[in-house]
């Protein structure tokens, strides 16, 4: 794919004005900041930064733990979407509370609805998270770069892993000029992962499935090997009963669940009452026969505790291990 080079900081505009004031031409090439330009590949597109972003707009919450770890949440000037408090510690919540919320309006499938005009009016030099009605191409047409979490890129076929978290942290470190902070954060996450896995019952032989039920009854979705749910279950010491399915997410019936009959169920949801989410599965005809339901081995947790791969996936792993560890 043809590389796309994007000017990403108001510093470039300021420099152009200064050049013009001194009798130079605003069309002369701008000088990149020390350590820049930095080019990263995102969803198959090369995006170049001439300086660290200073005006960031968040359209999804997935990048928050990365930005917090790097100490650059103060660069976020606006946000949109939903940011459940359960995801964050007190320090991160305080940072989010400072950032104006443009909208949290979503459609019936939970996808953010926001206009191009609203985002552009914020004069961002970086947008994080692609939404259905505001694509990368739309923003690049007005010289605004966008970065999406790699696992959520269209047509992504890569098998996810916890290593993806460390690589993405390093990528954000390069973009924001915080390589040292990124290396420190990666080391801390790796140490934490080692501790969690030491506590997991890796030889339990138990099986599990990660599902996304529909509240009120209806379609139930399951997660296969192209989802972060798969390495998360493996790290917790479980065998994914859908480990033979190469898809990320797909519809599943109670009959198929009964045929695979997992010992443990992890139920994901985007918002709302966890009890209603659990009822969305356990209330289905025949679900009471599932081993996990019969034995009470069901854990409901928010979606980003599993997907996409971020430090929150490690939080989710820890929750799973604590709930279903060796002594459970």
PDB file of C-alpha atoms in Angstrom:
ATOM      1  CA  UNK A   1       0.000   0.000   0.000  1.00  0.00           C
ATOM      2  CA  UNK A   2       1.228   3.480  -0.817  1.00  0.00           C
ATOM      3  CA  UNK A   3       2.803   5.193   2.181  1.00  0.00           C
ATOM      4  CA  UNK A   4       0.927   8.120   3.662  1.00  0.00           C
ATOM      5  CA  UNK A   5       2.959  10.898   5.208  1.00  0.00           C
ATOM      6  CA  UNK A   6       1.005  13.089   7.594  1.00  0.00           C
ATOM      7  CA  UNK A   7       1.984  16.303   9.358  1.00  0.00           C
ATOM      8  CA  UNK A   8       0.893  15.721  12.928  1.00  0.00           C
ATOM      9  CA  UNK A   9       1.594  18.737  15.079  1.00  0.00           C
ATOM     10  CA  UNK A  10       0.587  22.343  15.330  1.00  0.00           C
ATOM     11  CA  UNK A  11       4.283  23.044  15.782  1.00  0.00           C
ATOM     12  CA  UNK A  12       4.586  22.675  12.008  1.00  0.00           C
ATOM     13  CA  UNK A  13       2.041  25.444  11.491  1.00  0.00           C
ATOM     14  CA  UNK A  14       3.782  27.678  14.005  1.00  0.00           C
ATOM     15  CA  UNK A  15       7.099  27.105  12.274  1.00  0.00           C
ATOM     16  CA  UNK A  16       5.593  27.973   8.896  1.00  0.00           C
ATOM     17  CA  UNK A  17       4.256  31.241  10.278  1.00  0.00           C
ATOM     18  CA  UNK A  18       7.613  32.123  11.758  1.00  0.00           C
ATOM     19  CA  UNK A  19       9.333  31.428   8.461  1.00  0.00           C
ATOM     20  CA  UNK A  20       6.858  33.616   6.613  1.00  0.00           C
ATOM     21  CA  UNK A  21       7.336  36.431   9.150  1.00  0.00           C
ATOM     22  CA  UNK A  22      11.068  36.316   8.507  1.00  0.00           C
ATOM     23  CA  UNK A  23      10.583  36.623   4.767  1.00  0.00           C
ATOM     24  CA  UNK A  24      10.814  32.907   3.995  1.00  0.00           C
ATOM     25  CA  UNK A  25       8.250  30.801   2.216  1.00  0.00           C
ATOM     26  CA  UNK A  26       5.614  28.834   4.117  1.00  0.00           C
ATOM     27  CA  UNK A  27       6.040  26.156   1.455  1.00  0.00           C
ATOM     28  CA  UNK A  28       9.600  25.404   2.546  1.00  0.00           C
ATOM     29  CA  UNK A  29      10.009  21.982   4.218  1.00  0.00           C
ATOM     30  CA  UNK A  30       9.455  22.073   7.987  1.00  0.00           C
ATOM     31  CA  UNK A  31      12.224  20.912  10.270  1.00  0.00           C
ATOM     32  CA  UNK A  32      11.312  17.815  12.269  1.00  0.00           C
ATOM     33  CA  UNK A  33      11.627  17.855  16.052  1.00  0.00           C
ATOM     34  CA  UNK A  34      14.696  16.165  17.620  1.00  0.00           C
ATOM     35  CA  UNK A  35      14.331  12.378  17.339  1.00  0.00           C
ATOM     36  CA  UNK A  36      11.809  12.725  14.525  1.00  0.00           C
ATOM     37  CA  UNK A  37      10.472  11.969  11.983  1.00  0.00           C
ATOM     38  CA  UNK A  38       9.102   8.679  13.309  1.00  0.00           C
ATOM     39  CA  UNK A  39       7.229   6.327  10.989  1.00  0.00           C
ATOM     40  CA  UNK A  40       5.012   3.497  12.216  1.00  0.00           C
ATOM     41  CA  UNK A  41       2.960   1.010  10.217  1.00  0.00           C
ATOM     42  CA  UNK A  42      -0.665   0.770  11.284  1.00  0.00           C
ATOM     43  CA  UNK A  43      -3.270  -1.395   9.532  1.00  0.00           C
ATOM     44  CA  UNK A  44      -0.923  -1.667   6.566  1.00  0.00           C
ATOM     45  CA  UNK A  45      -0.468   2.111   6.250  1.00  0.00           C
ATOM     46  CA  UNK A  46       2.737   3.995   7.043  1.00  0.00           C
ATOM     47  CA  UNK A  47       2.073   7.020   9.253  1.00  0.00           C
ATOM     48  CA  UNK A  48       4.854   9.545   9.819  1.00  0.00           C
ATOM     49  CA  UNK A  49       5.111  11.970  12.736  1.00  0.00           C
ATOM     50  CA  UNK A  50       7.342  15.040  12.557  1.00  0.00           C
ATOM     51  CA  UNK A  51       6.956  15.664  16.291  1.00  0.00           C
ATOM     52  CA  UNK A  52       5.272  14.125  19.306  1.00  0.00           C
ATOM     53  CA  UNK A  53       1.472  14.592  19.171  1.00  0.00           C
ATOM     54  CA  UNK A  54       0.168  17.350  21.436  1.00  0.00           C
ATOM     55  CA  UNK A  55      -3.574  17.288  20.661  1.00  0.00           C
ATOM     56  CA  UNK A  56      -4.958  13.767  20.790  1.00  0.00           C
ATOM     57  CA  UNK A  57      -8.605  12.791  20.391  1.00  0.00           C
ATOM     58  CA  UNK A  58      -9.677   9.387  21.713  1.00  0.00           C
ATOM     59  CA  UNK A  59     -12.520   7.653  19.877  1.00  0.00           C
ATOM     60  CA  UNK A  60     -12.007   4.344  21.688  1.00  0.00           C
ATOM     61  CA  UNK A  61     -10.882   3.529  25.202  1.00  0.00           C
ATOM     62  CA  UNK A  62      -8.320   0.836  24.341  1.00  0.00           C
ATOM     63  CA  UNK A  63      -5.348   3.231  24.169  1.00  0.00           C
ATOM     64  CA  UNK A  64      -5.928   4.692  27.639  1.00  0.00           C
ATOM     65  CA  UNK A  65      -3.748   2.250  29.630  1.00  0.00           C
ATOM     66  CA  UNK A  66      -0.900   2.718  27.159  1.00  0.00           C
ATOM     67  CA  UNK A  67      -1.040   6.509  27.345  1.00  0.00           C
ATOM     68  CA  UNK A  68      -1.276   6.401  31.134  1.00  0.00           C
ATOM     69  CA  UNK A  69       1.786   4.143  31.370  1.00  0.00           C
ATOM     70  CA  UNK A  70       3.759   6.573  29.190  1.00  0.00           C
ATOM     71  CA  UNK A  71       2.630   9.626  31.153  1.00  0.00           C
ATOM     72  CA  UNK A  72       1.038  11.350  28.143  1.00  0.00           C
ATOM     73  CA  UNK A  73      -2.631  11.450  29.107  1.00  0.00           C
ATOM     74  CA  UNK A  74      -2.236  15.221  29.374  1.00  0.00           C
ATOM     75  CA  UNK A  75      -1.893  15.257  25.558  1.00  0.00           C
ATOM     76  CA  UNK A  76      -5.504  14.040  25.188  1.00  0.00           C
ATOM     77  CA  UNK A  77      -7.666  17.094  24.574  1.00  0.00           C
ATOM     78  CA  UNK A  78     -11.011  15.350  23.911  1.00  0.00           C
ATOM     79  CA  UNK A  79     -12.552  11.908  24.052  1.00  0.00           C
ATOM     80  CA  UNK A  80     -15.662  10.141  22.781  1.00  0.00           C
ATOM     81  CA  UNK A  81     -17.224   6.795  23.569  1.00  0.00           C
ATOM     82  CA  UNK A  82     -17.553   4.935  26.844  1.00  0.00           C
ATOM     83  CA  UNK A  83     -14.906   4.651  29.551  1.00  0.00           C
ATOM     84  CA  UNK A  84     -16.241   2.325  32.292  1.00  0.00           C
ATOM     85  CA  UNK A  85     -14.690   3.179  35.648  1.00  0.00           C
ATOM     86  CA  UNK A  86     -14.064  -0.516  36.368  1.00  0.00           C
ATOM     87  CA  UNK A  87     -11.170  -0.456  33.924  1.00  0.00           C
ATOM     88  CA  UNK A  88      -9.079   2.165  35.661  1.00  0.00           C
ATOM     89  CA  UNK A  89      -7.234   2.989  38.854  1.00  0.00           C
ATOM     90  CA  UNK A  90      -7.824   6.262  40.687  1.00  0.00           C
ATOM     91  CA  UNK A  91      -4.985   8.053  38.899  1.00  0.00           C
ATOM     92  CA  UNK A  92      -6.247   7.145  35.438  1.00  0.00           C
ATOM     93  CA  UNK A  93      -9.828   8.069  36.351  1.00  0.00           C
ATOM     94  CA  UNK A  94      -8.629  11.491  37.499  1.00  0.00           C
ATOM     95  CA  UNK A  95      -6.875  11.974  34.150  1.00  0.00           C
ATOM     96  CA  UNK A  96     -10.005  10.948  32.231  1.00  0.00           C
ATOM     97  CA  UNK A  97     -12.246  13.225  34.274  1.00  0.00           C
ATOM     98  CA  UNK A  98     -10.130  16.174  33.122  1.00  0.00           C
ATOM     99  CA  UNK A  99     -10.723  15.392  29.435  1.00  0.00           C
ATOM    100  CA  UNK A 100     -13.918  16.785  27.851  1.00  0.00           C
ATOM    101  CA  UNK A 101     -16.328  14.119  26.593  1.00  0.00           C
ATOM    102  CA  UNK A 102     -17.601  14.915  23.102  1.00  0.00           C
ATOM    103  CA  UNK A 103     -20.271  12.196  23.073  1.00  0.00           C
ATOM    104  CA  UNK A 104     -20.908   8.708  24.361  1.00  0.00           C
ATOM    105  CA  UNK A 105     -23.735   8.043  21.900  1.00  0.00           C
ATOM    106  CA  UNK A 106     -23.646   4.570  20.349  1.00  0.00           C
ATOM    107  CA  UNK A 107     -25.871   2.650  17.968  1.00  0.00           C
ATOM    108  CA  UNK A 108     -27.722  -0.554  18.860  1.00  0.00           C
ATOM    109  CA  UNK A 109     -24.579  -2.623  18.270  1.00  0.00           C
ATOM    110  CA  UNK A 110     -22.522  -0.487  20.639  1.00  0.00           C
ATOM    111  CA  UNK A 111     -20.563   1.402  17.950  1.00  0.00           C
ATOM    112  CA  UNK A 112     -19.755   5.066  18.519  1.00  0.00           C
ATOM    113  CA  UNK A 113     -21.675   7.645  16.497  1.00  0.00           C
ATOM    114  CA  UNK A 114     -19.785  10.908  15.961  1.00  0.00           C
ATOM    115  CA  UNK A 115     -19.525  13.312  13.035  1.00  0.00           C
ATOM    116  CA  UNK A 116     -16.397  14.259  11.140  1.00  0.00           C
ATOM    117  CA  UNK A 117     -17.069  17.923  11.849  1.00  0.00           C
ATOM    118  CA  UNK A 118     -17.052  17.420  15.622  1.00  0.00           C
ATOM    119  CA  UNK A 119     -13.703  15.631  15.557  1.00  0.00           C
ATOM    120  CA  UNK A 120     -12.052  18.034  13.111  1.00  0.00           C
ATOM    121  CA  UNK A 121     -13.199  21.014  15.180  1.00  0.00           C
ATOM    122  CA  UNK A 122     -10.925  19.783  17.974  1.00  0.00           C
ATOM    123  CA  UNK A 123      -7.898  20.371  15.686  1.00  0.00           C
ATOM    124  CA  UNK A 124      -6.245  17.078  16.647  1.00  0.00           C
ATOM    125  CA  UNK A 125      -2.795  16.072  15.505  1.00  0.00           C
ATOM    126  CA  UNK A 126      -3.665  12.424  16.246  1.00  0.00           C
ATOM    127  CA  UNK A 127      -6.906  10.457  16.493  1.00  0.00           C
ATOM    128  CA  UNK A 128      -6.827   7.104  18.301  1.00  0.00           C
ATOM    129  CA  UNK A 129      -9.442   4.551  17.289  1.00  0.00           C
ATOM    130  CA  UNK A 130     -11.337   4.157  14.027  1.00  0.00           C
ATOM    131  CA  UNK A 131     -15.142   4.174  14.049  1.00  0.00           C
ATOM    132  CA  UNK A 132     -17.646   3.134  11.398  1.00  0.00           C
ATOM    133  CA  UNK A 133     -18.648   6.622  10.250  1.00  0.00           C
ATOM    134  CA  UNK A 134     -15.215   8.246  10.591  1.00  0.00           C
ATOM    135  CA  UNK A 135     -12.546   6.318   8.730  1.00  0.00           C
ATOM    136  CA  UNK A 136      -8.797   6.730   8.395  1.00  0.00           C
ATOM    137  CA  UNK A 137      -9.242   7.917   4.797  1.00  0.00           C
ATOM    138  CA  UNK A 138     -11.728  10.584   5.830  1.00  0.00           C
ATOM    139  CA  UNK A 139      -9.300  12.015   8.378  1.00  0.00           C
ATOM    140  CA  UNK A 140      -6.194  11.702   6.193  1.00  0.00           C
ATOM    141  CA  UNK A 141      -7.975  13.824   3.570  1.00  0.00           C
ATOM    142  CA  UNK A 142      -7.676  16.730   6.031  1.00  0.00           C
ATOM    143  CA  UNK A 143      -4.150  15.760   7.194  1.00  0.00           C
ATOM    144  CA  UNK A 144      -5.202  14.204  10.512  1.00  0.00           C
ATOM    145  CA  UNK A 145      -3.468  10.883  11.262  1.00  0.00           C
ATOM    146  CA  UNK A 146      -5.261   7.961  12.870  1.00  0.00           C
ATOM    147  CA  UNK A 147      -3.880   4.962  14.753  1.00  0.00           C
ATOM    148  CA  UNK A 148      -5.983   1.907  15.484  1.00  0.00           C
ATOM    149  CA  UNK A 149      -5.157  -0.968  17.811  1.00  0.00           C
ATOM    150  CA  UNK A 150      -3.563  -3.545  15.465  1.00  0.00           C
ATOM    151  CA  UNK A 151      -5.887  -6.363  16.526  1.00  0.00           C
ATOM    152  CA  UNK A 152      -8.874  -4.268  15.446  1.00  0.00           C
ATOM    153  CA  UNK A 153      -7.538  -3.420  11.990  1.00  0.00           C
ATOM    154  CA  UNK A 154      -9.823  -4.425   9.104  1.00  0.00           C
ATOM    155  CA  UNK A 155      -8.827  -7.754   7.571  1.00  0.00           C
ATOM    156  CA  UNK A 156      -6.399  -8.458  10.409  1.00  0.00           C
ATOM    157  CA  UNK A 157      -5.330 -12.112  10.305  1.00  0.00           C
ATOM    158  CA  UNK A 158      -2.506 -12.098  12.836  1.00  0.00           C
ATOM    159  CA  UNK A 159      -2.765 -14.486  15.767  1.00  0.00           C
ATOM    160  CA  UNK A 160      -2.898 -12.338  18.925  1.00  0.00           C
ATOM    161  CA  UNK A 161      -0.604 -12.800  21.904  1.00  0.00           C
ATOM    162  CA  UNK A 162       0.496 -11.004  25.038  1.00  0.00           C
ATOM    163  CA  UNK A 163       3.640  -9.987  23.133  1.00  0.00           C
ATOM    164  CA  UNK A 164       1.361  -7.730  21.075  1.00  0.00           C
ATOM    165  CA  UNK A 165       0.798  -5.652  24.212  1.00  0.00           C
ATOM    166  CA  UNK A 166       4.502  -5.071  24.700  1.00  0.00           C
ATOM    167  CA  UNK A 167       5.028  -4.208  21.003  1.00  0.00           C
ATOM    168  CA  UNK A 168       2.144  -1.741  20.981  1.00  0.00           C
ATOM    169  CA  UNK A 169       3.466  -0.064  24.118  1.00  0.00           C
ATOM    170  CA  UNK A 170       6.827   0.335  22.391  1.00  0.00           C
ATOM    171  CA  UNK A 171       5.077   1.755  19.301  1.00  0.00           C
ATOM    172  CA  UNK A 172       3.292   4.398  21.344  1.00  0.00           C
ATOM    173  CA  UNK A 173       6.601   5.100  23.057  1.00  0.00           C
ATOM    174  CA  UNK A 174       8.167   5.885  19.677  1.00  0.00           C
ATOM    175  CA  UNK A 175       5.232   8.038  18.550  1.00  0.00           C
ATOM    176  CA  UNK A 176       5.268  10.142  21.724  1.00  0.00           C
ATOM    177  CA  UNK A 177       9.038  10.180  22.193  1.00  0.00           C
ATOM    178  CA  UNK A 178       8.774   8.144  25.400  1.00  0.00           C
ATOM    179  CA  UNK A 179      10.925   5.127  24.562  1.00  0.00           C
ATOM    180  CA  UNK A 180      12.495   4.958  28.030  1.00  0.00           C
ATOM    181  CA  UNK A 181       9.114   5.050  29.750  1.00  0.00           C
ATOM    182  CA  UNK A 182       7.841   2.387  27.356  1.00  0.00           C
ATOM    183  CA  UNK A 183      10.752   0.056  28.147  1.00  0.00           C
ATOM    184  CA  UNK A 184      10.150   0.474  31.879  1.00  0.00           C
ATOM    185  CA  UNK A 185       6.424  -0.208  31.480  1.00  0.00           C
ATOM    186  CA  UNK A 186       7.046  -3.293  29.328  1.00  0.00           C
ATOM    187  CA  UNK A 187       9.418  -4.705  31.949  1.00  0.00           C
ATOM    188  CA  UNK A 188       6.827  -4.172  34.690  1.00  0.00           C
ATOM    189  CA  UNK A 189       4.099  -5.872  32.631  1.00  0.00           C
ATOM    190  CA  UNK A 190       6.323  -8.858  31.843  1.00  0.00           C
ATOM    191  CA  UNK A 191       7.139  -9.304  35.507  1.00  0.00           C
ATOM    192  CA  UNK A 192       3.459  -9.103  36.361  1.00  0.00           C
ATOM    193  CA  UNK A 193       2.606 -11.689  33.696  1.00  0.00           C
ATOM    194  CA  UNK A 194       5.190 -14.078  35.098  1.00  0.00           C
ATOM    195  CA  UNK A 195       3.684 -13.742  38.572  1.00  0.00           C
ATOM    196  CA  UNK A 196       0.121 -14.303  37.365  1.00  0.00           C
ATOM    197  CA  UNK A 197       1.045 -17.368  35.329  1.00  0.00           C
ATOM    198  CA  UNK A 198       2.916 -18.817  38.292  1.00  0.00           C
ATOM    199  CA  UNK A 199      -0.376 -18.666  40.179  1.00  0.00           C
ATOM    200  CA  UNK A 200      -2.400 -20.252  37.366  1.00  0.00           C
ATOM    201  CA  UNK A 201      -3.300 -23.917  37.403  1.00  0.00           C
ATOM    202  CA  UNK A 202      -1.567 -24.764  34.135  1.00  0.00           C
ATOM    203  CA  UNK A 203      -2.035 -28.530  34.504  1.00  0.00           C
ATOM    204  CA  UNK A 204      -5.679 -28.484  35.556  1.00  0.00           C
ATOM    205  CA  UNK A 205      -6.990 -30.016  32.333  1.00  0.00           C
ATOM    206  CA  UNK A 206     -10.085 -27.837  32.595  1.00  0.00           C
ATOM    207  CA  UNK A 207     -11.812 -26.420  29.551  1.00  0.00           C
ATOM    208  CA  UNK A 208     -13.299 -22.969  29.043  1.00  0.00           C
ATOM    209  CA  UNK A 209     -15.051 -20.750  26.538  1.00  0.00           C
ATOM    210  CA  UNK A 210     -15.310 -16.980  26.158  1.00  0.00           C
ATOM    211  CA  UNK A 211     -18.747 -15.809  25.044  1.00  0.00           C
ATOM    212  CA  UNK A 212     -20.574 -12.557  24.330  1.00  0.00           C
ATOM    213  CA  UNK A 213     -24.274 -13.106  25.137  1.00  0.00           C
ATOM    214  CA  UNK A 214     -27.108 -10.877  23.994  1.00  0.00           C
ATOM    215  CA  UNK A 215     -28.918  -9.298  26.925  1.00  0.00           C
ATOM    216  CA  UNK A 216     -32.561 -10.309  26.873  1.00  0.00           C
ATOM    217  CA  UNK A 217     -31.828 -13.452  24.899  1.00  0.00           C
ATOM    218  CA  UNK A 218     -30.847 -13.909  21.279  1.00  0.00           C
ATOM    219  CA  UNK A 219     -27.563 -14.483  19.493  1.00  0.00           C
ATOM    220  CA  UNK A 220     -24.608 -15.695  21.531  1.00  0.00           C
ATOM    221  CA  UNK A 221     -21.097 -15.150  20.179  1.00  0.00           C
ATOM    222  CA  UNK A 222     -18.002 -17.207  20.922  1.00  0.00           C
ATOM    223  CA  UNK A 223     -14.305 -16.429  20.443  1.00  0.00           C
ATOM    224  CA  UNK A 224     -11.810 -18.581  18.545  1.00  0.00           C
ATOM    225  CA  UNK A 225      -8.056 -18.556  18.030  1.00  0.00           C
ATOM    226  CA  UNK A 226      -7.979 -15.197  16.198  1.00  0.00           C
ATOM    227  CA  UNK A 227      -9.195 -13.534  19.398  1.00  0.00           C
ATOM    228  CA  UNK A 228      -7.167 -12.435  22.425  1.00  0.00           C
ATOM    229  CA  UNK A 229      -9.532 -14.695  24.379  1.00  0.00           C
ATOM    230  CA  UNK A 230      -7.555 -17.705  23.192  1.00  0.00           C
ATOM    231  CA  UNK A 231      -4.081 -16.834  24.594  1.00  0.00           C
ATOM    232  CA  UNK A 232      -5.779 -15.430  27.687  1.00  0.00           C
ATOM    233  CA  UNK A 233      -7.459 -18.775  28.417  1.00  0.00           C
ATOM    234  CA  UNK A 234      -4.210 -20.638  27.734  1.00  0.00           C
ATOM    235  CA  UNK A 235      -2.286 -18.368  30.096  1.00  0.00           C
ATOM    236  CA  UNK A 236      -4.903 -19.048  32.778  1.00  0.00           C
ATOM    237  CA  UNK A 237      -4.372 -22.785  32.374  1.00  0.00           C
ATOM    238  CA  UNK A 238      -7.471 -23.657  30.364  1.00  0.00           C
ATOM    239  CA  UNK A 239      -8.060 -25.346  27.036  1.00  0.00           C
ATOM    240  CA  UNK A 240     -10.290 -23.225  24.813  1.00  0.00           C
ATOM    241  CA  UNK A 241     -13.116 -25.480  23.609  1.00  0.00           C
ATOM    242  CA  UNK A 242     -13.204 -23.351  20.456  1.00  0.00           C
ATOM    243  CA  UNK A 243      -9.463 -23.650  19.949  1.00  0.00           C
ATOM    244  CA  UNK A 244     -10.159 -25.476  16.685  1.00  0.00           C
ATOM    245  CA  UNK A 245     -11.961 -22.457  15.244  1.00  0.00           C
ATOM    246  CA  UNK A 246      -9.669 -19.993  13.416  1.00  0.00           C
ATOM    247  CA  UNK A 247     -12.196 -17.150  13.451  1.00  0.00           C
ATOM    248  CA  UNK A 248     -12.093 -14.264  15.898  1.00  0.00           C
ATOM    249  CA  UNK A 249     -15.791 -14.223  16.786  1.00  0.00           C
ATOM    250  CA  UNK A 250     -18.761 -16.201  15.505  1.00  0.00           C
ATOM    251  CA  UNK A 251     -22.314 -17.180  16.402  1.00  0.00           C
ATOM    252  CA  UNK A 252     -22.809 -20.256  18.534  1.00  0.00           C
ATOM    253  CA  UNK A 253     -25.886 -22.183  19.662  1.00  0.00           C
ATOM    254  CA  UNK A 254     -26.636 -23.726  23.055  1.00  0.00           C
ATOM    255  CA  UNK A 255     -26.586 -27.114  21.335  1.00  0.00           C
ATOM    256  CA  UNK A 256     -22.994 -26.576  20.198  1.00  0.00           C
ATOM    257  CA  UNK A 257     -22.022 -25.322  23.643  1.00  0.00           C
ATOM    258  CA  UNK A 258     -23.527 -28.467  25.162  1.00  0.00           C
ATOM    259  CA  UNK A 259     -21.555 -30.573  22.702  1.00  0.00           C
ATOM    260  CA  UNK A 260     -18.297 -28.969  23.869  1.00  0.00           C
ATOM    261  CA  UNK A 261     -19.526 -28.455  27.454  1.00  0.00           C
ATOM    262  CA  UNK A 262     -16.792 -26.204  28.927  1.00  0.00           C
ATOM    263  CA  UNK A 263     -15.986 -26.355  32.638  1.00  0.00           C
ATOM    264  CA  UNK A 264     -15.700 -22.559  32.835  1.00  0.00           C
ATOM    265  CA  UNK A 265     -17.432 -19.712  31.015  1.00  0.00           C
ATOM    266  CA  UNK A 266     -16.152 -16.148  30.672  1.00  0.00           C
ATOM    267  CA  UNK A 267     -18.936 -13.815  29.569  1.00  0.00           C
ATOM    268  CA  UNK A 268     -17.984 -10.475  28.020  1.00  0.00           C
ATOM    269  CA  UNK A 269     -20.089  -7.329  27.810  1.00  0.00           C
ATOM    270  CA  UNK A 270     -19.631  -3.662  26.880  1.00  0.00           C
ATOM    271  CA  UNK A 271     -21.736  -2.051  29.591  1.00  0.00           C
ATOM    272  CA  UNK A 272     -24.817  -2.576  31.721  1.00  0.00           C
ATOM    273  CA  UNK A 273     -25.674  -4.969  34.543  1.00  0.00           C
ATOM    274  CA  UNK A 274     -23.407  -8.067  34.692  1.00  0.00           C
ATOM    275  CA  UNK A 275     -26.310 -10.072  36.149  1.00  0.00           C
ATOM    276  CA  UNK A 276     -28.400  -9.301  33.068  1.00  0.00           C
ATOM    277  CA  UNK A 277     -25.500 -10.385  30.854  1.00  0.00           C
ATOM    278  CA  UNK A 278     -25.242 -13.707  32.685  1.00  0.00           C
ATOM    279  CA  UNK A 279     -28.995 -14.173  32.429  1.00  0.00           C
ATOM    280  CA  UNK A 280     -28.657 -13.571  28.688  1.00  0.00           C
ATOM    281  CA  UNK A 281     -26.868 -16.925  28.539  1.00  0.00           C
ATOM    282  CA  UNK A 282     -28.183 -18.935  31.491  1.00  0.00           C
ATOM    283  CA  UNK A 283     -31.762 -18.032  30.559  1.00  0.00           C
ATOM    284  CA  UNK A 284     -31.475 -19.744  27.168  1.00  0.00           C
ATOM    285  CA  UNK A 285     -33.338 -23.082  26.889  1.00  0.00           C
ATOM    286  CA  UNK A 286     -30.963 -25.914  27.759  1.00  0.00           C
ATOM    287  CA  UNK A 287     -28.198 -23.687  29.170  1.00  0.00           C
ATOM    288  CA  UNK A 288     -28.827 -25.048  32.673  1.00  0.00           C
ATOM    289  CA  UNK A 289     -27.309 -28.346  31.496  1.00  0.00           C
ATOM    290  CA  UNK A 290     -23.901 -26.783  30.823  1.00  0.00           C
ATOM    291  CA  UNK A 291     -21.220 -27.905  33.284  1.00  0.00           C
ATOM    292  CA  UNK A 292     -20.082 -24.334  33.918  1.00  0.00           C
ATOM    293  CA  UNK A 293     -23.622 -23.128  34.609  1.00  0.00           C
ATOM    294  CA  UNK A 294     -24.509 -26.118  36.772  1.00  0.00           C
ATOM    295  CA  UNK A 295     -21.345 -25.719  38.865  1.00  0.00           C
ATOM    296  CA  UNK A 296     -21.514 -21.915  39.083  1.00  0.00           C
ATOM    297  CA  UNK A 297     -18.232 -21.463  37.201  1.00  0.00           C
ATOM    298  CA  UNK A 298     -19.267 -18.367  35.270  1.00  0.00           C
ATOM    299  CA  UNK A 299     -17.383 -15.057  35.294  1.00  0.00           C
ATOM    300  CA  UNK A 300     -18.779 -11.909  33.682  1.00  0.00           C
ATOM    301  CA  UNK A 301     -16.371  -9.100  32.868  1.00  0.00           C
ATOM    302  CA  UNK A 302     -16.113  -6.067  30.610  1.00  0.00           C
ATOM    303  CA  UNK A 303     -15.022  -6.576  27.011  1.00  0.00           C
ATOM    304  CA  UNK A 304     -11.683  -4.715  27.162  1.00  0.00           C
ATOM    305  CA  UNK A 305     -10.510  -7.026  29.927  1.00  0.00           C
ATOM    306  CA  UNK A 306     -10.023  -9.460  27.041  1.00  0.00           C
ATOM    307  CA  UNK A 307      -9.941  -7.593  23.734  1.00  0.00           C
ATOM    308  CA  UNK A 308      -8.104  -5.983  22.046  1.00  0.00           C
ATOM    309  CA  UNK A 309      -4.627  -6.849  23.434  1.00  0.00           C
ATOM    310  CA  UNK A 310      -3.796  -4.079  25.930  1.00  0.00           C
ATOM    311  CA  UNK A 311      -2.613  -3.973  29.551  1.00  0.00           C
ATOM    312  CA  UNK A 312      -6.296  -4.449  30.435  1.00  0.00           C
ATOM    313  CA  UNK A 313      -6.014  -7.975  28.983  1.00  0.00           C
ATOM    314  CA  UNK A 314      -3.487  -8.698  31.718  1.00  0.00           C
ATOM    315  CA  UNK A 315      -5.935  -7.300  34.284  1.00  0.00           C
ATOM    316  CA  UNK A 316      -8.567  -9.632  32.839  1.00  0.00           C
ATOM    317  CA  UNK A 317      -6.205 -12.599  33.018  1.00  0.00           C
ATOM    318  CA  UNK A 318      -5.533 -11.821  36.657  1.00  0.00           C
ATOM    319  CA  UNK A 319      -9.282 -11.746  37.367  1.00  0.00           C
ATOM    320  CA  UNK A 320      -9.730 -15.127  35.695  1.00  0.00           C
ATOM    321  CA  UNK A 321      -6.864 -16.682  37.638  1.00  0.00           C
ATOM    322  CA  UNK A 322      -8.119 -15.250  40.924  1.00  0.00           C
ATOM    323  CA  UNK A 323     -11.603 -16.613  40.253  1.00  0.00           C
ATOM    324  CA  UNK A 324     -10.642 -20.017  38.863  1.00  0.00           C
ATOM    325  CA  UNK A 325      -7.092 -20.570  40.151  1.00  0.00           C
ATOM    326  CA  UNK A 326      -5.607 -23.775  41.483  1.00  0.00           C
ATOM    327  CA  UNK A 327      -7.389 -23.437  44.810  1.00  0.00           C
ATOM    328  CA  UNK A 328     -10.804 -22.587  43.311  1.00  0.00           C
TER     329      UNK A 328
END
